[in-house]
PDB file of N, CA and C in Angstrom:
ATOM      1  N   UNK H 122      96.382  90.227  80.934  1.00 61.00           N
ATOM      2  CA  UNK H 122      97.419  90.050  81.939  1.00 61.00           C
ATOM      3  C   UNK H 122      96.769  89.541  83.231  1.00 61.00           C
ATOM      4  N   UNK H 123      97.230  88.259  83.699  1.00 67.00           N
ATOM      5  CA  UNK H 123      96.601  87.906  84.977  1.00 67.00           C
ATOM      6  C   UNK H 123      96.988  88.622  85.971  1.00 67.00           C
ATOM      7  N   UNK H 124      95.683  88.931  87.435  1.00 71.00           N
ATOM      8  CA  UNK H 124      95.870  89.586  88.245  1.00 71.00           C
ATOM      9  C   UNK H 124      97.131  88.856  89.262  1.00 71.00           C
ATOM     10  N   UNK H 125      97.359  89.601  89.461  1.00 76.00           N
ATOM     11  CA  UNK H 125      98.827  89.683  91.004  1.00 76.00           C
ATOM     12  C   UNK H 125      97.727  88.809  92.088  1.00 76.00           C
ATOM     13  N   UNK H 126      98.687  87.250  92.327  1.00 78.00           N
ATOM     14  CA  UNK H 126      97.650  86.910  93.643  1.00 78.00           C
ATOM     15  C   UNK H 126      97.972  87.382  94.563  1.00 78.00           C
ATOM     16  N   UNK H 127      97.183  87.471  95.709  1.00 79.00           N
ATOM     17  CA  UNK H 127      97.479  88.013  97.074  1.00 79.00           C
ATOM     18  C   UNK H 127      97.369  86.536  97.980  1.00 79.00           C
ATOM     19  N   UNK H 128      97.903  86.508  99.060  1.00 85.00           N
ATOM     20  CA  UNK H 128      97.573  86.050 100.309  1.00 85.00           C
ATOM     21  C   UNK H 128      96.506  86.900 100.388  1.00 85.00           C
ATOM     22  N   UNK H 129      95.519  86.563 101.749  1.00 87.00           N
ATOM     23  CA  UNK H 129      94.402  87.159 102.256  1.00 87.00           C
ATOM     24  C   UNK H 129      94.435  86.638 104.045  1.00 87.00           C
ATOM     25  N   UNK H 130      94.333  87.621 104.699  1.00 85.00           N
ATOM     26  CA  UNK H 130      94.757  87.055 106.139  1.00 85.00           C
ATOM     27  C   UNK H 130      93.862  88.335 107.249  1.00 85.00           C
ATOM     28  N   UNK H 131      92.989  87.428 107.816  1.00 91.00           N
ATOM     29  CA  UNK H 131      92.293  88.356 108.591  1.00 91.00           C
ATOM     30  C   UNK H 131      92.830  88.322 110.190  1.00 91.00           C
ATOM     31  N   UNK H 132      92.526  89.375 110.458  1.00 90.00           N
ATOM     32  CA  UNK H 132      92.976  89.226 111.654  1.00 90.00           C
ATOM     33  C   UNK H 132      91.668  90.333 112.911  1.00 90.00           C
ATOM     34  N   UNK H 133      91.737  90.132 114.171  1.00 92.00           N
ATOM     35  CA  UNK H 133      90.623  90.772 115.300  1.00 92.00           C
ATOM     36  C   UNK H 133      91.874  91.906 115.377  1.00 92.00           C
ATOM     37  N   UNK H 134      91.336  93.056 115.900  1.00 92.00           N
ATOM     38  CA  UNK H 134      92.027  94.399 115.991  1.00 92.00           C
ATOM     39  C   UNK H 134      90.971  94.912 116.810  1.00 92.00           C
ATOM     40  N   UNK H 135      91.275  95.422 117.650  1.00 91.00           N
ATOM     41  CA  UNK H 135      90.531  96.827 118.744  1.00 91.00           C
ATOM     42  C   UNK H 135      89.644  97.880 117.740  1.00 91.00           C
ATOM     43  N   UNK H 136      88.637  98.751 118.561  1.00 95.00           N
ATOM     44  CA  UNK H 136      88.549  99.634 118.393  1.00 95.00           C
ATOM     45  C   UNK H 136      89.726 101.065 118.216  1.00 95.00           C
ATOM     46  N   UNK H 137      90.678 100.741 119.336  1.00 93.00           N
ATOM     47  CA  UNK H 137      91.592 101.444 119.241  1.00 93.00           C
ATOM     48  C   UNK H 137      92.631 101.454 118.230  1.00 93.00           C
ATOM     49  N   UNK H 138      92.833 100.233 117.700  1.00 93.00           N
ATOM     50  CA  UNK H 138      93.819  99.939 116.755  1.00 93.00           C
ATOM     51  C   UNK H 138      93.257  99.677 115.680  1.00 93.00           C
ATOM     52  N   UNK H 139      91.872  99.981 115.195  1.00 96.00           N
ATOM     53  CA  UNK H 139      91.112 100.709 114.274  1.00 96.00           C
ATOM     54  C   UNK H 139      91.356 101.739 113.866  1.00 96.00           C
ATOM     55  N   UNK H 140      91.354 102.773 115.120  1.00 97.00           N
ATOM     56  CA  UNK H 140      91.129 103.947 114.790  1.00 97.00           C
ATOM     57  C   UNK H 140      92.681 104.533 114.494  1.00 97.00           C
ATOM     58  N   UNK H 141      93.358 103.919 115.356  1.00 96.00           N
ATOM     59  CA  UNK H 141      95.051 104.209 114.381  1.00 96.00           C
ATOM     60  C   UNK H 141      95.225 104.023 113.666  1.00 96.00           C
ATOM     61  N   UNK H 142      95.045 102.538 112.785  1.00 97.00           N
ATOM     62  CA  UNK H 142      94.734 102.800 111.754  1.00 97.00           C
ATOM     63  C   UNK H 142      94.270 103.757 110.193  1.00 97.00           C
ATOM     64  N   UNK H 143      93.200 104.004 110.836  1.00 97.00           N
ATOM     65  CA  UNK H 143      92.214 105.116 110.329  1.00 97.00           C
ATOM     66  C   UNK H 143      92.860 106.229 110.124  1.00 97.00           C
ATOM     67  N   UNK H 144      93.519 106.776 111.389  1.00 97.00           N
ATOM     68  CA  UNK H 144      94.303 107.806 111.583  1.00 97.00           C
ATOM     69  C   UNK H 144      95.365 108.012 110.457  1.00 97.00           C
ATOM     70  N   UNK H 145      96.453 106.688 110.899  1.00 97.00           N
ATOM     71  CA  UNK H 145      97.770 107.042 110.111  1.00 97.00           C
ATOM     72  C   UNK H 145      97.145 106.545 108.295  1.00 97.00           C
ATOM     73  N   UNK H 146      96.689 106.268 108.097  1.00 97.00           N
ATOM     74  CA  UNK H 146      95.936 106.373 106.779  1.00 97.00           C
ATOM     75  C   UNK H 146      95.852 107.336 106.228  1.00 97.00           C
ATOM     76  N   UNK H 147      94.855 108.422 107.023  1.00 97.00           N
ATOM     77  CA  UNK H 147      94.639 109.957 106.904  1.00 97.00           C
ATOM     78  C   UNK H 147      95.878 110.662 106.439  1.00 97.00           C
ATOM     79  N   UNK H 148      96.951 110.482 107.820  1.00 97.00           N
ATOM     80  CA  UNK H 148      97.876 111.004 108.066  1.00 97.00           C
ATOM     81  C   UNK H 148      99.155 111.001 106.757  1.00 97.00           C
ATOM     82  N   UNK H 149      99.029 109.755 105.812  1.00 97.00           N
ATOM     83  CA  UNK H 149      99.736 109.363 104.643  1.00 97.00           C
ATOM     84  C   UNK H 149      99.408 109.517 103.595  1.00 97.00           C
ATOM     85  N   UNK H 150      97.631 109.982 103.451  1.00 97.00           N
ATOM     86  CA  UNK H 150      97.718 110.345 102.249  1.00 97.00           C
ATOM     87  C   UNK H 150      97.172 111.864 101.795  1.00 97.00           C
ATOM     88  N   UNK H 151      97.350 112.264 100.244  1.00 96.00           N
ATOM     89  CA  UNK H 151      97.473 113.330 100.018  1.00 96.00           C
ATOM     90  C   UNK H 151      96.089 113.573  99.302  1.00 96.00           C
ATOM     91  N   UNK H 152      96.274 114.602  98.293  1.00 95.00           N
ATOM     92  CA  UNK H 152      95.198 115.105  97.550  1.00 95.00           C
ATOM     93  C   UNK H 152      95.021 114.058  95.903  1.00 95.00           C
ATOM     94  N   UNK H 153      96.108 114.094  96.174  1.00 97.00           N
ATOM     95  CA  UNK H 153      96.426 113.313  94.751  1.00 97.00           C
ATOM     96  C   UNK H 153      96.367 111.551  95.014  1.00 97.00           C
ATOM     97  N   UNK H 154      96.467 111.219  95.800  1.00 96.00           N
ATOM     98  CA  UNK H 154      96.431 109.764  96.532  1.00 96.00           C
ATOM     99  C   UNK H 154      95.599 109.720  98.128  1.00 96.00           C
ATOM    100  N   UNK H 155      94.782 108.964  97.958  1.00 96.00           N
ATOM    101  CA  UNK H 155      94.507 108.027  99.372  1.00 96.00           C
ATOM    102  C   UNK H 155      95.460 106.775  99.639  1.00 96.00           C
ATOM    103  N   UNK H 156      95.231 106.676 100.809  1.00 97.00           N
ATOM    104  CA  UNK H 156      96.202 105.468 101.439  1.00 97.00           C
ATOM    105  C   UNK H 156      95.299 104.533 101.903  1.00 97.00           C
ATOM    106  N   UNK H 157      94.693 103.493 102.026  1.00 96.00           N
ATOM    107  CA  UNK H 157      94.231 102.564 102.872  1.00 96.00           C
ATOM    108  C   UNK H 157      94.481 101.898 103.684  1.00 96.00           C
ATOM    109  N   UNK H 158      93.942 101.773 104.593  1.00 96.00           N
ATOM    110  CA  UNK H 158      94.189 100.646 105.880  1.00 96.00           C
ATOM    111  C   UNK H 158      94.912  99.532 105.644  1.00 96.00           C
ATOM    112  N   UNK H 159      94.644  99.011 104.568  1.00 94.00           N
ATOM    113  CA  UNK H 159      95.333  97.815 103.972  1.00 94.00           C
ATOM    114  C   UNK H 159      96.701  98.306 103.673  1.00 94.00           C
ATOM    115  N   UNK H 160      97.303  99.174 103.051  1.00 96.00           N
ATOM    116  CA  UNK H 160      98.331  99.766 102.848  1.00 96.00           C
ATOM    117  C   UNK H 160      99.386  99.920 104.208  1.00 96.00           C
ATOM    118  N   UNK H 161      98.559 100.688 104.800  1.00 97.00           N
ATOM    119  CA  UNK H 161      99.509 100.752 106.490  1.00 97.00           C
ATOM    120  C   UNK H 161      99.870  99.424 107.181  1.00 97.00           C
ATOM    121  N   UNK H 162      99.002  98.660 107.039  1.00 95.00           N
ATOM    122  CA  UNK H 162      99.618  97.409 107.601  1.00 95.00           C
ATOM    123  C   UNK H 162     100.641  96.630 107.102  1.00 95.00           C
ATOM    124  N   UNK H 163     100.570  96.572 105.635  1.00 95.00           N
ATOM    125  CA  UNK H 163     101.654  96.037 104.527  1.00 95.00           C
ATOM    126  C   UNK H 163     102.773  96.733 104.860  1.00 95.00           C
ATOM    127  N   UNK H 164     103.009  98.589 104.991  1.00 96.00           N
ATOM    128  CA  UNK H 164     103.975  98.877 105.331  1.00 96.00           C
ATOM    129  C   UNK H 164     104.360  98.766 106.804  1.00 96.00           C
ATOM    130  N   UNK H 165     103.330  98.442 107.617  1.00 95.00           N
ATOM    131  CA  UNK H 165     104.080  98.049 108.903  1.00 95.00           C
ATOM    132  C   UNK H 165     105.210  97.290 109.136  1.00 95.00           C
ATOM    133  N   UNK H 166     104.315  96.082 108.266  1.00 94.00           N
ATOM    134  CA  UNK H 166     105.447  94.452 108.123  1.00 94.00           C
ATOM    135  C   UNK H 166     106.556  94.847 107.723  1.00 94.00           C
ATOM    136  N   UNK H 167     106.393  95.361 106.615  1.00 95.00           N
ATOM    137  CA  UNK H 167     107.544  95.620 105.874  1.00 95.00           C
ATOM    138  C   UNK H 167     108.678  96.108 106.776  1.00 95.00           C
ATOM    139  N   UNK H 168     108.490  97.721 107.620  1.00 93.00           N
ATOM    140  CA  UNK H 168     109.000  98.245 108.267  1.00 93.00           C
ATOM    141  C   UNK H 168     109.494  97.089 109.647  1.00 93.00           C
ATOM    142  N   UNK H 169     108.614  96.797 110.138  1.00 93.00           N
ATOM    143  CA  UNK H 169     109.089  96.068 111.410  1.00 93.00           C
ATOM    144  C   UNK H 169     109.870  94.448 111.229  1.00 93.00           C
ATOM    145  N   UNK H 170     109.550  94.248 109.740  1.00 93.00           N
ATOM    146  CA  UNK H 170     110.592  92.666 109.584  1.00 93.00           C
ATOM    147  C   UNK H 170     112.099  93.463 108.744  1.00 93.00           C
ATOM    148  N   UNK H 171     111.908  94.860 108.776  1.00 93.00           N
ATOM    149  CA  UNK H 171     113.518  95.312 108.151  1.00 93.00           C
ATOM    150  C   UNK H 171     114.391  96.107 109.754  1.00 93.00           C
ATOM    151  N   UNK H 172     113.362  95.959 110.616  1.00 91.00           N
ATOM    152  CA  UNK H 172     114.336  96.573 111.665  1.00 91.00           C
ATOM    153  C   UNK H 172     114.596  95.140 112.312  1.00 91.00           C
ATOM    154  N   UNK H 173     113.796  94.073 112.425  1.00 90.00           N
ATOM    155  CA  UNK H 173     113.920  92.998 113.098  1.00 90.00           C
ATOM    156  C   UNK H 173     115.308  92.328 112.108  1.00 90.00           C
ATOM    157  N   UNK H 174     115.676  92.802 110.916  1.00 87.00           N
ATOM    158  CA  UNK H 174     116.343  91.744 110.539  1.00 87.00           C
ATOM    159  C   UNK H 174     117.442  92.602 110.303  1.00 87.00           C
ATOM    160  N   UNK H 175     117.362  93.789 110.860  1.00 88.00           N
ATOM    161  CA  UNK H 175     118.647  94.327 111.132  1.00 88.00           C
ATOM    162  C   UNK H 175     118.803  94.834 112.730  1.00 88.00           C
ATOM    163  N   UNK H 176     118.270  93.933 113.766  1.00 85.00           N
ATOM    164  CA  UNK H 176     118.480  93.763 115.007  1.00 85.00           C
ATOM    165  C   UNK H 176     117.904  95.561 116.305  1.00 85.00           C
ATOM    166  N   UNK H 177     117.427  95.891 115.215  1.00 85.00           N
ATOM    167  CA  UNK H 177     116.645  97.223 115.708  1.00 85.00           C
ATOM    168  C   UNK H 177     115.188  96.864 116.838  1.00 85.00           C
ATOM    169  N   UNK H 178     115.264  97.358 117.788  1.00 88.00           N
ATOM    170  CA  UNK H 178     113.685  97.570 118.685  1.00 88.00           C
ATOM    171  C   UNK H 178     113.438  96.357 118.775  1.00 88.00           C
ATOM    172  N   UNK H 179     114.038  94.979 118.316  1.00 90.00           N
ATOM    173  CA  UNK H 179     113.791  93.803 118.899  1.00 90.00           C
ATOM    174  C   UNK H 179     112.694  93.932 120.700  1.00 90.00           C
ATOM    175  N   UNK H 180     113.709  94.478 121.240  1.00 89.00           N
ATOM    176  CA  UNK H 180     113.134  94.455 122.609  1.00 89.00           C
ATOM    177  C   UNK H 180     111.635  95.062 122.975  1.00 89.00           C
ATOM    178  N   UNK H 181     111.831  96.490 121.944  1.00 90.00           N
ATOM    179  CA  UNK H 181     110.827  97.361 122.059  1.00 90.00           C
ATOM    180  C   UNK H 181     109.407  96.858 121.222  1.00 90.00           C
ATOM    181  N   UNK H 182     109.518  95.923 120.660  1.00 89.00           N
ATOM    182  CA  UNK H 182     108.293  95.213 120.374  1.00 89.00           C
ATOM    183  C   UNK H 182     107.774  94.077 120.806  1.00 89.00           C
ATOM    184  N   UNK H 183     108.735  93.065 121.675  1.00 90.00           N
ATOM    185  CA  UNK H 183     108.428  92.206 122.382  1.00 90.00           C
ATOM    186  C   UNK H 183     107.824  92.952 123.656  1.00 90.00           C
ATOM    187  N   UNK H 184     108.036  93.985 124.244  1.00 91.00           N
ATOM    188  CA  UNK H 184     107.387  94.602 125.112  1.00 91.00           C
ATOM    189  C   UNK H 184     106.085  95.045 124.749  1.00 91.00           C
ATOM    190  N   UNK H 185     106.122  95.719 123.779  1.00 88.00           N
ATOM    191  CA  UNK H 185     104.460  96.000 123.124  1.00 88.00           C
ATOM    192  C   UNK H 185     103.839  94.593 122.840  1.00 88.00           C
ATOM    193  N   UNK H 186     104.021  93.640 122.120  1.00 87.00           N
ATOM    194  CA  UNK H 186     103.463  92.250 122.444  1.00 87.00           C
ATOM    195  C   UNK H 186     102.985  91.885 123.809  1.00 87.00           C
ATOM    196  N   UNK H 187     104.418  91.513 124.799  1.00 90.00           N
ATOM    197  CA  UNK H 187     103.509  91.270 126.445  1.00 90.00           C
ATOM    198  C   UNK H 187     102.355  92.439 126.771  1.00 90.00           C
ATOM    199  N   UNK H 188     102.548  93.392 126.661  1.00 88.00           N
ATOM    200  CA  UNK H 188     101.722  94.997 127.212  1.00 88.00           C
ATOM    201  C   UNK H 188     100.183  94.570 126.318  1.00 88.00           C
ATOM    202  N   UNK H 189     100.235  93.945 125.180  1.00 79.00           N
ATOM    203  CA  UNK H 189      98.787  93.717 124.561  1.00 79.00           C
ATOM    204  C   UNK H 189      98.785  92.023 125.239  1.00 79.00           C
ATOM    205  N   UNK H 190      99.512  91.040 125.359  1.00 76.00           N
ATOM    206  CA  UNK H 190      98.942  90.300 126.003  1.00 76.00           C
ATOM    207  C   UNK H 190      98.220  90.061 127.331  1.00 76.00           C
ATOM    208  N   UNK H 191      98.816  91.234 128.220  1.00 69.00           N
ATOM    209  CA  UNK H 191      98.350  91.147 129.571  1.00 69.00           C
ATOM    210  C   UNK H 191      96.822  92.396 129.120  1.00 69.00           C
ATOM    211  N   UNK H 192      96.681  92.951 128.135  1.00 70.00           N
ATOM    212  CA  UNK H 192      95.724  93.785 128.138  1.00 70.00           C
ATOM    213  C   UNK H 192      94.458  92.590 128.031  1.00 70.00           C
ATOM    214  N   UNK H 193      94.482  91.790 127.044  1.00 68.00           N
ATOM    215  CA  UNK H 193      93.868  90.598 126.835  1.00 68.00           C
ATOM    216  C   UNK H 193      92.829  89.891 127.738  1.00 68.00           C
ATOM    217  N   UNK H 194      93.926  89.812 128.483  1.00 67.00           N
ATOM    218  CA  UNK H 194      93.610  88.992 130.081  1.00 67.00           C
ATOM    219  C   UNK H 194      93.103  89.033 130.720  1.00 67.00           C
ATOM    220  N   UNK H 195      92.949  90.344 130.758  1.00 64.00           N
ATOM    221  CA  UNK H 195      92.115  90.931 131.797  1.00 64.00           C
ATOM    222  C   UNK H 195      90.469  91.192 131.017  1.00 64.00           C
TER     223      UNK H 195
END
């Protein structure tokens, strides 16, 4: 059975947004399952293109966007 292709997409991330990462990883998995980093981000998307496409926190993430762009900048 051929493997499932993936996209592959890297991206720069903080120390800080490492370690959240890291964190909510921890935080999701059990005894019987680990969760990976890779996992949390997949369900991020997931989560944030089903509130975006049902008109949810629109605002509240364009604000977290500017708030990391002006972090940038400086």
């Amino acid at each position: 059975m051929p493997k499932k292709e993936r996209k592959r997409l890297q991206v720069v991330i903080s120390d800080e947004q490492d370690a959240l990462l890291t964190r909510t990883a921890y935080e999701l998995s059990s005894p019987e399952r680990l969760i990976s980093k890779s996992e949390v981000v997949r369900l991020a998307i997931e989560k944030i293109a089903r509130e975006l496409g049902e008109g949810e926190h629109l605002e509240d993430y364009r604000a977290i966007l500017d708030a990391e762009e002006l972090d940038e900048e400086e």
